[in-house]
Amino acid sequence: MNRNDPDSNESKLNTQEEGANQSSNNEEWAAEDDAVIGKAFLWSFGVLVTVVLSAGGYFLFFKSSGETTIKSQTKPTAAEQASPIPVAVPHTPFKNITDQAGILFRHSNGARGEKFLPETMGGGCVFFDFDNDNDPDLFFVNSSNLPGNPPTEGEFPTMALYENQGDGTFRDITSDSGLGIACYGMGAAAADYDNDGLIDLFITVVGPNRLFHNLGKGRFEEVTSSAGVAGEKEEWSTGSTWVDIENDGDLDLFVVNYVHWTREIDYQVGFTLDGTNRAYGPPKDFKGTFCTLYRNDGEGLFTDISQESGIEVRNPVTGVPEAKSLGVAPIDLNSDGLIDLIVANDTVPNFMFRNKGNGKFQEMGMLSGIAFDSYGNVRGAMGIDAAYYRNDDALGIAIGNFANEMIALYVSSPSKPLQFTDDAITEGIGHESRLSLKFGLFFFDYDLDGWLDLMTNNGHLQEEITRLQKSQTFAQSAQLFWNAQGGGENGFIGVSSAQTGEEFFQPIVGRGSAFADIDQDGDLDVLLMQLDGAPLLLRNDQALANHWIRFRLIGSQSNRDAIGSWIIVETAAGKMKRQVMPTRSYLSQSELPVTFGLGKQTEIRSVQVQWAGGDLQTLTDLQIDQLNIIKQPEPVGP
């Protein structure tokens, strides 16, 4: 039995005996796998290590994103594990409509058998309304030929732009869009950086990044050189986000970079799993980098303020660049009206950049408690998201980590908003998420009950991993966790195919992920990206008769997309607080409009908008079960 089988998530609702048997099998496999990978590590580096197991000992194992010591994460004690939750997960079927929707895109990783690290890490996707018709369109990031590789015959795979036809089907318009470029793309971020009413597009690349200005009518023009946002020639950029760091009304650009990589360095690393054949090496064998921050100076021009802003982090001992970053979650952590930045790092401590104003940041990952796991270990962090999933003043930061590492769920103290503890185990997602290798991750209310749920898109790096680890597979099932507060309990419950149908849990080599209401029925549909393969577009076919309300904000004093604004909805069931922030997950971006599930509530007591850098506005005359377009009031002056 495979722990990654989604049906194993039903253990909370099965008998205690079945759950105990399942857990025992998985832990036996995990212990076996740790020993096997330990041998591979020794063969690769020629180091003799004796692993001593004792009553108070730990398992030493090597995973391909780094060397880690498993402590009580291997098998939480009974006191650590969340109690079984005797509530039923709602039936919410998802249907794979990729072909039906007209999506023919297939991601390519450009692999030629040389086992270069970038081949394992793409690709991203973006839901964005490039033509302003209130239907989310789709952009797919592709990879082609790695820098330094000699050209091959034939055309390289290109990026792809799909226009939503208004009914959840899509038309490929790449050839006439100007976006049909071939480069080794990783992710993308879309926003109206010049406030002209059209959403523009930034693409992160292994090599120089690319910026495209939206000209309207489905046409984009590259402006990378004139804007000054290409980055360094040998940089490997991954996550990115558009945010207004100083509340001046235009969007700045924050880019995270992974490791210092060239094909020559990769060959020098010479990593193997069996002592003979090349394999994809871990990031710990590559030097770190810096994050990059570009200030928007207007007129399509940007200035790199990374160094003076305080977001260039060096190792305190060696002084070398420390970042090995893959994901970013922008959010105002302490309600001071300034966007802060949380960065997910792979095998080095996570960052938390507190915005001090005037373009200055303080890195406080260690001080906040999000830098490490509960035992002081670094983890292999990929995708990230942040939200008030409890509908109170406690913020949750979820991070998808490597195989044999739990999802991190850092939760703030309501009285100390910059202090976090990892509540993954007590919230019911820690132990169930341990085995899978988690990339795309986000909060969303898929059943529209008013409580944010959590999902991950999973897949391994090594094609041959099953030969070394019985508990691992290359293709893995996604995981979906239902927020049980919708059923009157605390924590999350793992969802199985009995509730969603088998198509949601089709094993793929998962990477990026995003959500949007593609067919205007109010519920949120899901896109799962696959490494070197076709994506999965999963239509949400729930029929729970829950009500909902959606908002699209248009700024006037704030940036036009209103990114960073907050919407607070109050019903008889309580308050919900959501941020206008499309950046989430891994290398990807979800739709800009904000959806609130209302459950069975048919009346809204109040709705307020805290505009980014602006005033608090109370909204009236709103319609439930539809999209409400809200424009920021113009300033009243003499």
XYZ file of C-alpha atoms in Angstrom:
638
model
C 0.000 0.000 0.000
C 1.312 3.429 -0.929
C 1.116 6.202 1.658
C 0.665 8.644 -1.230
C -2.596 6.932 -2.199
C -5.291 9.526 -1.355
C -7.478 6.822 0.078
C -5.016 6.571 2.958
C -6.344 9.992 4.053
C -9.532 8.283 5.175
C -7.706 6.834 8.165
C -9.307 9.412 10.432
C -12.717 8.062 9.540
C -11.735 4.369 9.505
C -11.334 2.079 12.505
C -8.418 2.599 14.854
C -7.088 -0.849 13.935
C -6.946 -0.045 10.196
C -5.284 3.289 10.937
C -2.692 1.639 13.137
C -1.871 -0.962 10.477
C -1.547 1.701 7.782
C 0.710 3.837 9.941
C 2.866 0.852 10.847
C 3.402 -0.126 7.203
C 4.294 3.414 6.201
C 6.732 3.900 9.034
C 8.433 0.567 8.305
C 8.877 1.638 4.670
C 10.137 5.061 5.728
C 12.705 3.500 8.066
C 13.827 1.132 5.285
C 14.056 4.027 2.833
C 16.143 6.100 5.228
C 18.695 3.303 5.425
C 18.815 2.841 1.633
C 19.290 6.518 0.919
C 21.937 6.648 3.631
C 23.912 4.061 1.658
C 23.505 6.066 -1.545
C 24.906 9.082 0.248
C 27.934 7.127 1.371
C 28.593 5.739 -2.114
C 28.273 9.207 -3.644
C 30.752 10.909 -1.349
C 32.903 8.041 -0.131
C 32.202 8.681 3.538
C 31.857 5.855 6.049
C 29.016 6.514 8.498
C 27.627 4.167 11.105
C 23.981 4.753 11.976
C 23.289 3.863 15.571
C 19.705 3.164 16.567
C 18.858 3.311 20.249
C 15.857 4.102 22.397
C 16.769 7.748 22.422
C 18.453 7.809 18.973
C 17.408 9.342 15.683
C 17.227 8.056 12.107
C 19.929 9.584 9.892
C 18.875 9.750 6.278
C 19.734 11.632 3.114
C 17.137 13.128 0.824
C 17.935 14.751 -2.462
C 17.274 18.254 -1.188
C 19.724 17.887 1.670
C 20.893 15.884 4.687
C 18.432 15.889 7.546
C 17.987 14.272 10.910
C 14.506 12.885 11.467
C 13.441 13.291 15.032
C 9.938 12.857 16.361
C 8.600 13.920 12.948
C 9.019 10.301 11.830
C 6.250 9.157 14.138
C 4.538 11.721 16.376
C 3.579 10.581 19.849
C -0.075 9.994 20.660
C -0.145 13.298 22.500
C 1.202 15.149 19.451
C -1.245 13.704 16.952
C -4.547 15.434 16.394
C -7.514 13.575 17.836
C -9.838 11.859 15.369
C -12.497 14.275 14.178
C -15.953 12.664 13.977
C -17.378 14.902 11.276
C -18.104 14.064 7.660
C -16.147 15.684 4.830
C -18.602 17.098 2.242
C -18.982 15.459 -1.155
C -17.398 17.879 -3.646
C -16.529 16.177 -6.943
C -13.836 17.551 -9.254
C -13.762 16.598 -12.938
C -10.684 16.594 -15.172
C -11.739 18.765 -18.130
C -8.285 19.497 -19.571
C -9.065 18.099 -23.017
C -12.702 19.203 -22.960
C -11.607 22.766 -22.153
C -9.340 22.847 -25.209
C -6.017 22.889 -23.382
C -3.330 21.111 -25.403
C -0.302 22.563 -23.606
C 2.411 20.205 -22.417
C 5.297 21.308 -20.214
C 8.796 20.415 -21.376
C 11.806 20.321 -19.067
C 14.327 20.134 -21.927
C 16.063 17.097 -20.396
C 18.627 15.259 -22.526
C 19.738 12.700 -19.985
C 22.463 14.855 -18.425
C 20.609 15.225 -15.100
C 20.896 18.996 -14.621
C 19.126 20.347 -11.524
C 16.854 22.898 -13.300
C 15.208 20.014 -15.183
C 13.491 19.012 -11.935
C 11.986 22.354 -10.894
C 9.509 23.809 -13.467
C 6.893 24.926 -14.218
C 4.425 27.567 -13.248
C 1.063 28.885 -14.417
C -0.974 32.073 -14.111
C -4.701 32.789 -14.094
C -5.147 36.417 -15.154
C -7.766 38.437 -17.015
C -5.602 39.970 -19.757
C -8.614 41.218 -21.790
C -10.764 42.638 -18.946
C -13.854 40.559 -19.692
C -14.055 39.179 -16.115
C -13.115 35.648 -17.243
C -9.789 34.244 -16.014
C -7.432 33.473 -18.891
C -4.450 31.141 -18.634
C -0.721 31.496 -19.158
C 1.563 28.460 -19.079
C 5.301 28.711 -18.428
C 7.474 26.343 -20.454
C 11.137 25.341 -20.405
C 13.216 24.556 -23.468
C 16.979 24.616 -23.878
C 19.152 25.178 -20.818
C 21.804 27.896 -21.029
C 25.048 26.385 -22.273
C 23.386 23.504 -24.080
C 24.104 23.316 -27.816
C 21.067 23.919 -30.044
C 19.074 20.987 -31.351
C 17.135 20.579 -34.559
C 13.519 21.679 -34.622
C 11.617 24.284 -32.655
C 11.835 24.640 -28.899
C 8.658 24.451 -26.780
C 7.288 27.924 -26.059
C 5.134 29.654 -23.477
C 1.397 29.453 -24.101
C -1.508 31.891 -23.705
C -5.096 30.628 -23.603
C -8.127 32.904 -23.775
C -11.207 31.953 -21.728
C -14.253 31.758 -23.978
C -16.603 32.661 -21.126
C -17.825 29.158 -20.387
C -14.728 27.528 -18.955
C -13.322 26.489 -22.325
C -10.161 28.029 -23.730
C -8.647 29.050 -27.083
C -4.906 28.999 -27.741
C -3.914 32.489 -28.939
C -0.175 32.176 -28.341
C 0.919 32.676 -31.941
C -0.529 36.195 -32.214
C 0.134 37.311 -28.632
C 3.872 37.975 -28.663
C 4.283 35.546 -25.747
C 5.293 32.523 -27.822
C 8.903 32.749 -26.711
C 11.346 29.911 -26.073
C 13.516 30.215 -22.967
C 14.082 28.139 -19.869
C 11.094 29.532 -17.995
C 10.248 28.765 -14.378
C 7.332 30.884 -13.141
C 5.389 34.078 -13.776
C 3.548 36.951 -12.107
C 0.889 39.156 -13.681
C -0.212 42.654 -12.654
C -0.932 46.102 -14.056
C 2.387 47.700 -13.117
C 1.723 50.979 -14.981
C -1.956 51.421 -13.996
C -3.157 51.627 -17.599
C -5.982 49.134 -17.046
C -4.228 46.174 -18.703
C -2.476 43.373 -16.836
C 1.186 42.859 -17.741
C 3.334 39.741 -17.344
C 6.731 38.956 -15.808
C 8.438 35.592 -16.425
C 11.228 34.138 -14.281
C 13.917 32.230 -16.151
C 17.139 30.243 -15.734
C 19.027 33.151 -17.259
C 17.736 36.682 -17.934
C 14.117 37.244 -16.878
C 11.473 38.648 -19.244
C 8.875 41.432 -18.848
C 5.962 41.894 -21.274
C 3.742 44.959 -21.469
C 0.075 44.378 -22.339
C -0.821 46.396 -25.443
C -4.451 45.306 -25.479
C -6.386 43.106 -27.904
C -4.365 40.069 -26.896
C -0.966 41.529 -27.816
C 2.116 41.813 -25.585
C 5.409 43.604 -26.179
C 8.675 42.713 -24.456
C 10.100 45.629 -22.467
C 12.682 43.828 -20.323
C 15.670 45.856 -21.445
C 14.097 49.293 -21.121
C 12.494 48.410 -17.764
C 15.756 47.116 -16.320
C 14.416 43.921 -14.702
C 16.320 41.158 -16.540
C 18.579 40.343 -13.596
C 21.988 38.751 -13.970
C 22.837 36.603 -16.995
C 23.645 33.530 -14.902
C 20.853 34.005 -12.353
C 18.208 31.348 -11.724
C 14.991 33.137 -10.740
C 11.994 31.223 -9.424
C 9.165 32.923 -7.517
C 8.096 36.529 -8.080
C 5.392 38.939 -7.015
C 4.069 42.412 -7.765
C 3.519 44.425 -4.553
C 3.429 48.083 -3.586
C 6.099 48.185 -0.899
C 5.774 51.897 -0.156
C 2.068 52.567 -0.855
C 2.780 55.089 -3.573
C 0.152 53.665 -5.896
C 2.297 51.650 -8.280
C 3.535 48.082 -8.077
C 7.120 47.148 -7.351
C 8.632 43.787 -8.312
C 10.122 41.258 -5.884
C 11.986 38.260 -7.331
C 13.446 35.289 -5.484
C 16.414 33.337 -6.826
C 17.353 29.723 -6.199
C 21.020 28.682 -6.380
C 24.092 29.739 -8.311
C 23.941 27.282 -11.194
C 25.772 26.604 -14.440
C 26.101 23.333 -16.345
C 29.810 23.337 -15.480
C 29.082 23.614 -11.755
C 26.476 20.853 -12.029
C 29.026 18.550 -13.663
C 31.566 19.382 -10.945
C 29.050 18.457 -8.252
C 28.817 15.032 -9.895
C 26.053 13.737 -7.657
C 24.946 10.078 -7.830
C 22.465 7.915 -5.961
C 24.158 4.571 -6.678
C 27.802 5.567 -6.786
C 28.008 5.318 -10.589
C 25.259 7.079 -12.537
C 24.620 10.826 -12.459
C 21.528 11.923 -10.578
C 19.902 15.233 -9.726
C 21.942 16.785 -6.925
C 20.592 18.568 -3.827
C 20.708 22.380 -3.534
C 23.122 22.148 -0.604
C 25.844 21.354 -3.143
C 25.344 24.742 -4.857
C 26.102 28.241 -3.602
C 23.304 30.488 -2.420
C 22.011 33.708 -3.970
C 20.237 36.952 -3.082
C 16.620 37.965 -3.537
C 16.012 40.973 -5.803
C 13.757 43.989 -5.283
C 12.950 46.447 -8.082
C 11.342 49.778 -7.202
C 8.810 51.062 -9.714
C 9.903 54.565 -10.720
C 7.028 55.136 -13.133
C 7.101 55.498 -16.902
C 7.915 51.783 -17.210
C 11.263 52.148 -15.417
C 12.542 50.192 -12.407
C 15.542 50.522 -10.076
C 17.223 47.617 -8.305
C 17.174 48.532 -4.594
C 18.013 45.050 -3.265
C 21.123 46.007 -1.348
C 19.907 49.196 0.302
C 16.485 47.727 1.103
C 17.879 44.994 3.365
C 16.659 41.947 1.462
C 20.135 40.675 0.555
C 20.848 38.115 3.278
C 24.323 36.712 3.934
C 25.292 33.703 5.999
C 26.298 35.167 9.380
C 29.333 32.864 9.612
C 30.712 32.721 6.066
C 29.360 35.998 4.689
C 28.226 34.338 1.428
C 24.742 34.820 -0.068
C 22.324 32.621 1.883
C 19.073 32.518 -0.103
C 18.005 29.354 -1.913
C 14.522 30.619 -2.517
C 11.564 29.111 -4.355
C 8.389 30.755 -3.067
C 7.158 34.055 -1.671
C 4.038 35.055 0.261
C 3.427 38.832 0.467
C 1.189 39.800 3.389
C 0.837 42.570 5.975
C 1.829 40.587 9.056
C 1.268 43.207 11.747
C -1.557 45.330 10.267
C 0.600 48.420 9.930
C -0.499 49.012 6.340
C 2.798 47.834 4.821
C 3.302 44.638 2.815
C 5.805 42.226 4.357
C 7.456 39.324 2.497
C 7.810 35.697 3.613
C 10.265 33.618 1.580
C 10.381 29.805 1.417
C 13.976 28.543 1.230
C 15.260 25.107 0.272
C 17.717 23.638 2.855
C 18.494 27.025 4.415
C 16.396 29.028 6.916
C 13.197 30.653 5.655
C 13.106 34.457 5.580
C 10.614 36.938 6.963
C 11.151 40.478 5.701
C 9.313 43.003 7.869
C 8.551 46.178 5.956
C 9.828 49.131 7.986
C 8.652 51.709 5.454
C 10.546 53.905 3.013
C 11.686 50.856 1.057
C 13.537 49.282 4.020
C 13.132 45.735 5.363
C 14.301 43.803 8.417
C 14.932 40.061 8.067
C 13.508 38.302 11.129
C 12.901 34.677 10.154
C 14.670 33.312 13.231
C 13.092 35.849 15.569
C 9.601 35.054 14.276
C 9.918 31.263 14.503
C 9.465 30.442 10.798
C 13.115 29.904 9.866
C 13.281 26.284 11.070
C 11.102 23.377 12.081
C 10.181 22.786 15.716
C 13.511 21.042 16.336
C 15.792 23.650 14.815
C 16.266 21.922 11.457
C 16.070 23.533 8.035
C 13.715 21.943 5.529
C 13.328 21.745 1.768
C 10.684 24.449 1.302
C 8.891 24.945 -2.046
C 5.387 26.433 -2.292
C 3.935 28.872 0.241
C 0.722 30.669 1.137
C -0.583 32.730 4.057
C -4.143 33.358 5.245
C -6.449 33.796 8.227
C -7.797 30.278 7.845
C -9.303 30.174 11.364
C -11.401 33.323 10.731
C -9.833 34.984 13.760
C -6.726 37.080 14.394
C -4.269 34.170 14.054
C -2.446 34.157 10.718
C -1.405 30.838 9.208
C 1.650 30.419 6.962
C 1.657 27.082 5.124
C 4.809 25.827 3.397
C 5.160 22.687 1.291
C 8.346 20.813 2.162
C 10.392 17.950 0.747
C 9.576 14.224 1.020
C 9.794 12.891 4.584
C 9.149 16.409 5.895
C 5.744 17.581 7.040
C 3.922 20.596 5.694
C 4.839 23.553 7.882
C 1.842 25.404 9.301
C 3.194 28.354 11.241
C 0.428 30.108 13.201
C 0.802 33.501 14.827
C -0.152 34.486 18.329
C -3.109 36.918 18.199
C -1.380 39.122 20.764
C 2.047 38.820 19.066
C 1.449 38.882 15.302
C 5.153 38.467 14.475
C 5.596 35.332 16.614
C 4.758 31.913 15.109
C 4.662 28.270 16.170
C 4.361 25.253 13.853
C 0.899 23.763 14.467
C 0.944 21.265 11.568
C 0.613 18.205 13.797
C -2.081 19.547 16.103
C -4.026 20.897 13.117
C -4.157 17.444 11.518
C -1.976 17.958 8.429
C 1.501 17.163 9.706
C 1.664 13.388 9.844
C -0.524 12.850 6.754
C 1.651 15.145 4.648
C 5.040 13.770 5.665
C 5.832 11.317 2.882
C 4.810 13.341 -0.169
C 7.138 15.834 -1.884
C 5.097 19.017 -1.866
C 5.435 21.831 -4.418
C 2.325 23.896 -5.275
C 0.322 24.776 -2.145
C -2.515 27.183 -1.396
C -5.477 27.990 0.853
C -8.900 28.161 -0.825
C -12.521 27.546 0.168
C -13.376 24.769 -2.276
C -16.756 23.885 -0.707
C -17.833 27.506 -0.077
C -18.607 26.925 3.598
C -16.712 30.052 4.694
C -13.546 28.276 5.891
C -10.288 28.130 3.957
C -9.092 24.637 3.063
C -5.573 23.609 1.978
C -4.221 21.626 -0.957
C -0.808 20.588 -2.267
C 0.460 19.465 -5.684
C 3.081 16.746 -5.242
C 5.771 14.903 -7.195
C 9.329 13.667 -6.747
C 12.583 14.770 -8.401
C 14.132 11.374 -9.148
C 12.447 9.127 -11.724
C 14.036 6.033 -10.192
C 13.179 6.924 -6.596
C 10.988 3.839 -6.010
C 14.005 1.561 -6.446
C 15.622 3.281 -3.479
C 12.561 4.149 -1.397
C 9.507 1.885 -1.333
C 7.464 4.673 0.238
C 8.171 7.080 -2.659
C 7.035 7.344 -6.266
C 7.992 9.758 -9.022
C 4.367 10.641 -9.798
C 2.355 11.399 -6.669
C -1.232 12.263 -5.804
C -2.265 15.753 -4.781
C -3.461 16.180 -1.211
C -6.533 18.102 -0.077
C -7.271 19.024 3.533
C -10.788 20.127 4.512
C -11.008 22.810 7.205
C -13.062 20.989 9.839
C -14.168 24.243 11.465
C -16.825 24.157 8.781
C -18.148 21.099 10.622
C -17.833 22.604 14.066
C -14.461 21.054 14.964
C -10.851 22.234 14.963
C -8.098 21.388 12.515
C -8.139 19.768 9.095
C -9.242 16.393 7.738
C -7.520 14.698 4.823
C -9.910 14.346 1.888
C -10.052 11.163 -0.199
C -11.390 10.179 -3.614
C -14.632 9.136 -1.904
C -15.397 12.848 -1.511
C -13.870 14.330 -4.696
C -13.703 11.506 -7.235
C -10.524 9.807 -8.394
C -9.532 12.420 -10.991
C -8.466 14.913 -8.324
C -5.920 12.418 -7.025
C -4.527 11.198 -10.348
C -0.785 10.737 -9.689
C 1.322 13.257 -11.593
C 4.798 14.755 -11.224
C 3.236 17.855 -9.714
C 4.816 21.310 -9.553
C 2.907 24.638 -9.836
C -0.773 25.046 -9.016
C -3.424 27.749 -9.084
C -7.175 28.292 -8.721
C -9.873 30.390 -10.388
C -13.590 30.362 -11.102
C -13.237 29.495 -14.787
C -16.956 29.070 -15.535
C -18.572 31.816 -13.405
C -20.509 29.444 -11.162
C -18.957 30.782 -7.953
C -16.862 27.821 -6.901
C -13.116 27.569 -7.389
C -11.587 25.306 -10.016
C -8.013 24.009 -9.804
C -5.087 23.801 -12.200
C -2.244 21.387 -11.420
C 0.978 21.695 -13.394
C 3.095 18.655 -14.176
C 6.822 18.474 -14.835
C 7.484 17.469 -18.452
C 3.854 16.584 -19.005
C 0.305 17.812 -19.470
C -1.454 19.882 -16.776
C -4.701 18.883 -15.071
C -7.586 21.356 -15.163
C -10.068 20.195 -12.525
C -13.554 21.693 -12.630
C -15.244 22.019 -9.248
C -18.658 20.335 -9.571
C -19.756 20.685 -5.947
C -23.540 20.912 -5.460
C -23.828 21.756 -1.768
C -26.166 24.752 -2.261
C -23.745 26.979 -0.359
C -23.912 30.698 -1.080
C -20.966 32.882 -2.023
C -19.903 36.377 -2.949
C -16.999 37.511 -5.141
C -15.208 40.852 -5.341
C -13.022 42.492 -7.932
C -11.464 45.703 -6.653
C -10.277 48.531 -8.907
C -7.973 51.032 -7.249
C -7.663 54.732 -7.943
C -5.313 55.970 -5.212
C -3.953 52.469 -4.625
C -2.507 50.397 -7.441
C -5.215 49.684 -10.010
C -5.298 45.945 -9.210
C -5.776 46.804 -5.501
C -3.122 44.198 -4.666
C -2.502 44.218 -0.922
C -5.997 45.479 -0.053
C -8.131 43.618 2.486
C -11.801 42.655 2.359
C -13.676 41.867 5.599
C -17.078 40.173 5.307
C -19.318 39.671 8.337
C -22.358 37.376 8.503
C -24.283 35.872 11.410
C -21.625 33.125 11.418
C -18.791 35.588 12.067
C -16.103 37.560 10.217
C -13.885 36.498 7.314
C -10.808 38.433 6.253
C -9.141 37.927 2.869
C -6.328 39.753 1.085
C -6.310 40.735 -2.572
C -3.189 38.773 -3.447
C -2.868 36.530 -6.502
C 0.686 35.440 -5.582
C 0.595 32.054 -3.875
C 1.659 28.434 -4.359
C 4.830 27.576 -6.347
C 5.956 29.566 -9.427
C 2.283 30.381 -10.009
C -0.486 32.890 -9.551
C -4.200 32.449 -8.921
C -6.991 34.749 -10.051
C -7.186 38.329 -8.782
C -10.888 38.416 -7.672
C -11.545 37.297 -4.093
C -14.161 34.632 -3.283
C -15.945 34.271 0.060
C -17.983 31.175 0.747
C -21.070 31.982 2.812
C -22.332 28.487 3.569
C -26.063 28.644 4.247
C -25.989 32.345 5.133
C -28.181 34.457 2.853
C -27.582 37.838 4.470
C -24.403 39.838 4.915
C -24.177 42.130 7.907
C -21.296 44.234 6.637
C -18.466 44.391 4.117
C -15.443 46.633 4.485
C -12.486 47.223 2.197
C -9.175 48.396 3.575
C -7.602 49.764 0.412
C -3.841 49.309 0.043
C -2.259 52.480 1.376
C -5.692 54.076 1.590
C -8.873 54.458 3.590
C -11.377 51.999 5.017
C -14.532 51.848 2.908
C -17.873 50.338 3.942
C -19.769 48.707 1.092
C -23.538 48.526 0.641
C -26.013 47.206 -1.954
C -24.045 44.023 -2.561
C -25.384 40.949 -4.305
C -24.596 37.460 -3.102
C -23.980 34.592 -5.521
C -22.328 36.901 -8.037
C -19.256 39.026 -8.756
C -19.299 42.551 -7.334
C -16.960 45.066 -8.986
C -15.888 47.753 -6.510
C -14.087 50.938 -7.523
C -12.101 52.908 -4.986
C -13.623 56.347 -4.334
C -11.706 59.230 -5.798
C -10.084 61.505 -3.197
C -12.166 64.441 -2.078
C -10.111 67.615 -2.147
C -10.432 71.374 -2.391
